[in-house]
Short mmCIF file of C-alpha atoms in Angstrom, two decimals:
data_model
loop_
_atom_site.label_atom_id
_atom_site.label_comp_id
_atom_site.label_asym_id
_atom_site.label_seq_id
_atom_site.Cartn_x
_atom_site.Cartn_y
_atom_site.Cartn_z
CA GLN A 1 6.14 -18.88 -2.62
CA VAL A 2 4.81 -15.38 -2.13
CA HIS A 3 7.08 -12.42 -1.71
CA LEU A 4 6.59 -8.74 -1.16
CA VAL A 5 9.71 -6.56 -1.05
CA GLU A 6 9.44 -2.82 -0.50
CA TYR A 7 12.14 -0.32 -1.36
CA GLY A 8 12.58 3.35 -2.05
CA GLY A 9 12.19 4.77 1.42
CA GLY A 10 14.56 7.31 2.87
CA SER A 11 14.88 10.75 4.37
CA VAL A 12 13.22 13.66 2.64
CA GLN A 13 12.49 17.26 3.47
CA ILE A 14 9.04 18.55 4.26
CA GLY A 15 7.35 19.38 0.99
CA GLY A 16 9.40 16.87 -0.93
CA SER A 17 8.40 13.77 -2.84
CA LEU A 18 9.18 10.09 -2.74
CA THR A 19 8.24 7.00 -4.70
CA LEU A 20 8.00 3.70 -2.88
CA SER A 21 8.07 0.44 -4.77
CA CYS A 22 7.02 -3.08 -3.90
CA ALA A 23 8.18 -6.06 -5.92
CA VAL A 24 5.60 -8.82 -5.79
CA SER A 25 5.95 -12.45 -6.78
CA GLY A 26 4.14 -15.70 -6.22
CA TYR A 27 0.68 -14.21 -6.68
CA THR A 28 -1.99 -14.19 -9.31
CA TYR A 29 -2.14 -10.42 -9.49
CA SER A 30 -5.71 -10.12 -10.75
CA THR A 31 -7.21 -12.15 -7.90
CA THR A 32 -5.38 -10.44 -5.06
CA CYS A 33 -6.20 -7.31 -3.10
CA TRP A 34 -3.30 -4.87 -2.76
CA ALA A 35 -2.64 -2.09 -0.31
CA TRP A 36 -0.02 0.21 1.12
CA PHE A 37 -0.01 0.61 4.89
CA ARG A 38 1.83 3.03 7.09
CA GLN A 39 2.83 2.51 10.71
CA THR A 40 3.89 5.38 12.91
CA PRO A 41 5.18 5.00 16.45
CA GLY A 42 2.43 4.23 18.93
CA LYS A 43 -0.24 3.78 16.30
CA GLN A 44 -1.78 0.89 14.42
CA ARG A 45 -1.00 0.34 10.79
CA GLU A 46 -3.11 2.57 8.58
CA ALA A 47 -4.02 1.72 5.01
CA VAL A 48 -2.98 4.83 3.12
CA ALA A 49 -3.75 3.47 -0.34
CA ARG A 50 -5.36 0.35 -1.73
CA TYR A 51 -6.86 -0.99 -4.92
CA ASP A 52 -10.40 -2.12 -5.25
CA TYR A 53 -10.98 -5.29 -7.28
CA ALA A 54 -10.94 -3.29 -10.52
CA ASP A 55 -7.62 -1.67 -9.61
CA ASN A 56 -9.21 1.67 -8.84
CA PRO A 57 -7.15 3.33 -6.12
CA VAL A 58 -8.69 4.33 -2.83
CA TYR A 59 -6.80 6.72 -0.58
CA ALA A 60 -6.96 7.53 3.09
CA ASP A 61 -8.00 11.08 3.87
CA SER A 62 -4.57 11.71 5.35
CA VAL A 63 -2.87 11.31 1.97
CA LYS A 64 -5.66 12.11 -0.49
CA GLY A 65 -4.44 14.47 -3.18
CA ARG A 66 -0.80 13.75 -2.32
CA ALA A 67 -0.54 10.03 -3.03
CA THR A 68 -0.76 8.01 -6.21
CA MET A 69 -0.84 4.22 -6.23
CA SER A 70 0.10 2.44 -9.41
CA VAL A 71 1.24 -0.88 -10.82
CA ASP A 72 3.54 -1.60 -13.73
CA THR A 73 2.25 -3.23 -16.90
CA ALA A 74 3.87 -6.54 -15.99
CA LYS A 75 1.95 -6.47 -12.69
CA THR A 76 5.11 -7.22 -10.75
CA THR A 77 5.78 -3.89 -9.07
CA LEU A 78 3.41 -1.73 -7.08
CA GLN A 79 4.32 1.88 -6.48
CA LEU A 80 3.20 4.61 -4.13
CA ARG A 81 4.14 8.12 -5.15
CA MET A 82 3.91 10.65 -2.32
CA THR A 83 4.21 14.40 -2.83
CA SER A 84 4.01 17.45 -0.58
CA LEU A 85 5.32 15.29 2.21
CA LYS A 86 4.57 16.28 5.78
CA ALA A 87 6.32 15.40 9.01
CA GLU A 88 3.35 13.22 9.92
CA ASP A 89 4.01 11.07 6.87
CA THR A 90 7.03 9.71 8.70
CA GLY A 91 6.71 6.01 9.35
CA MET A 92 7.32 2.51 8.10
CA TYR A 93 5.53 1.78 4.86
CA TYR A 94 4.41 -1.72 3.97
CA CYS A 95 2.78 -3.25 0.96
CA ALA A 96 0.34 -6.00 1.72
CA ALA A 97 -1.75 -8.60 -0.05
CA ALA A 98 -5.09 -10.13 0.79
CA ARG A 99 -7.60 -12.51 -0.67
CA PRO A 100 -10.66 -10.80 -2.11
CA PHE A 101 -14.13 -11.34 -0.71
CA CYS A 102 -16.09 -13.28 -3.31
CA THR A 103 -19.80 -13.96 -3.33
CA LEU A 104 -22.41 -14.73 -5.99
CA GLY A 105 -19.78 -14.72 -8.69
CA ASN A 106 -18.34 -11.33 -7.82
CA CYS A 107 -15.21 -10.47 -5.93
CA TYR A 108 -14.44 -7.38 -3.94
CA CYS A 109 -11.44 -5.72 -2.35
CA THR A 110 -12.97 -3.54 0.30
CA SER A 111 -10.89 -4.07 3.40
CA HIS A 112 -8.49 -1.49 4.72
CA VAL A 113 -7.93 -3.35 7.96
CA GLU A 114 -4.54 -4.79 8.83
CA ARG A 115 -5.87 -8.11 10.06
CA ASP A 116 -7.47 -8.87 6.69
CA PHE A 117 -4.13 -8.79 4.89
CA ALA A 118 -2.23 -12.05 5.22
CA ASP A 119 0.99 -11.22 3.42
CA TRP A 120 3.36 -8.37 4.18
CA GLY A 121 6.69 -7.10 3.07
CA GLN A 122 9.41 -6.12 5.48
CA GLY A 123 8.64 -2.42 5.16
CA THR A 124 10.61 0.61 4.08
CA GLN A 125 11.20 3.59 6.35
CA VAL A 126 10.23 7.11 5.34
CA THR A 127 11.44 10.02 7.43
CA VAL A 128 10.19 13.50 6.66
CA SER A 129 11.88 16.42 8.40
CA SER A 130 12.76 20.05 7.93
#
């Protein structure tokens, strides 16, 4: 049974930092696509960080230079470190998992679209204020 459980959200001042974590279980890590999404009121979920199939991180322009996605050596916990937080970073943060796209013997994690991710955690709220 697959599980994604986010934690680490909270209230932080503008300019501050926060590390979000996502405990994952029930997956074969190496054959899954991983991403962090953010949902703000009135907007669709936005992929703020994701791994390609080789675990190279890809960041949305909105967080580039301020976000770092990582995974522990046991491949059981994903993390998203956010620095220089802005008010517009406020939102619910989700980790998500998807099947890779595989063709001709190669697999790819290229999607940053919500509908392509089948599994989601419950989310953790981040509130950034002055």
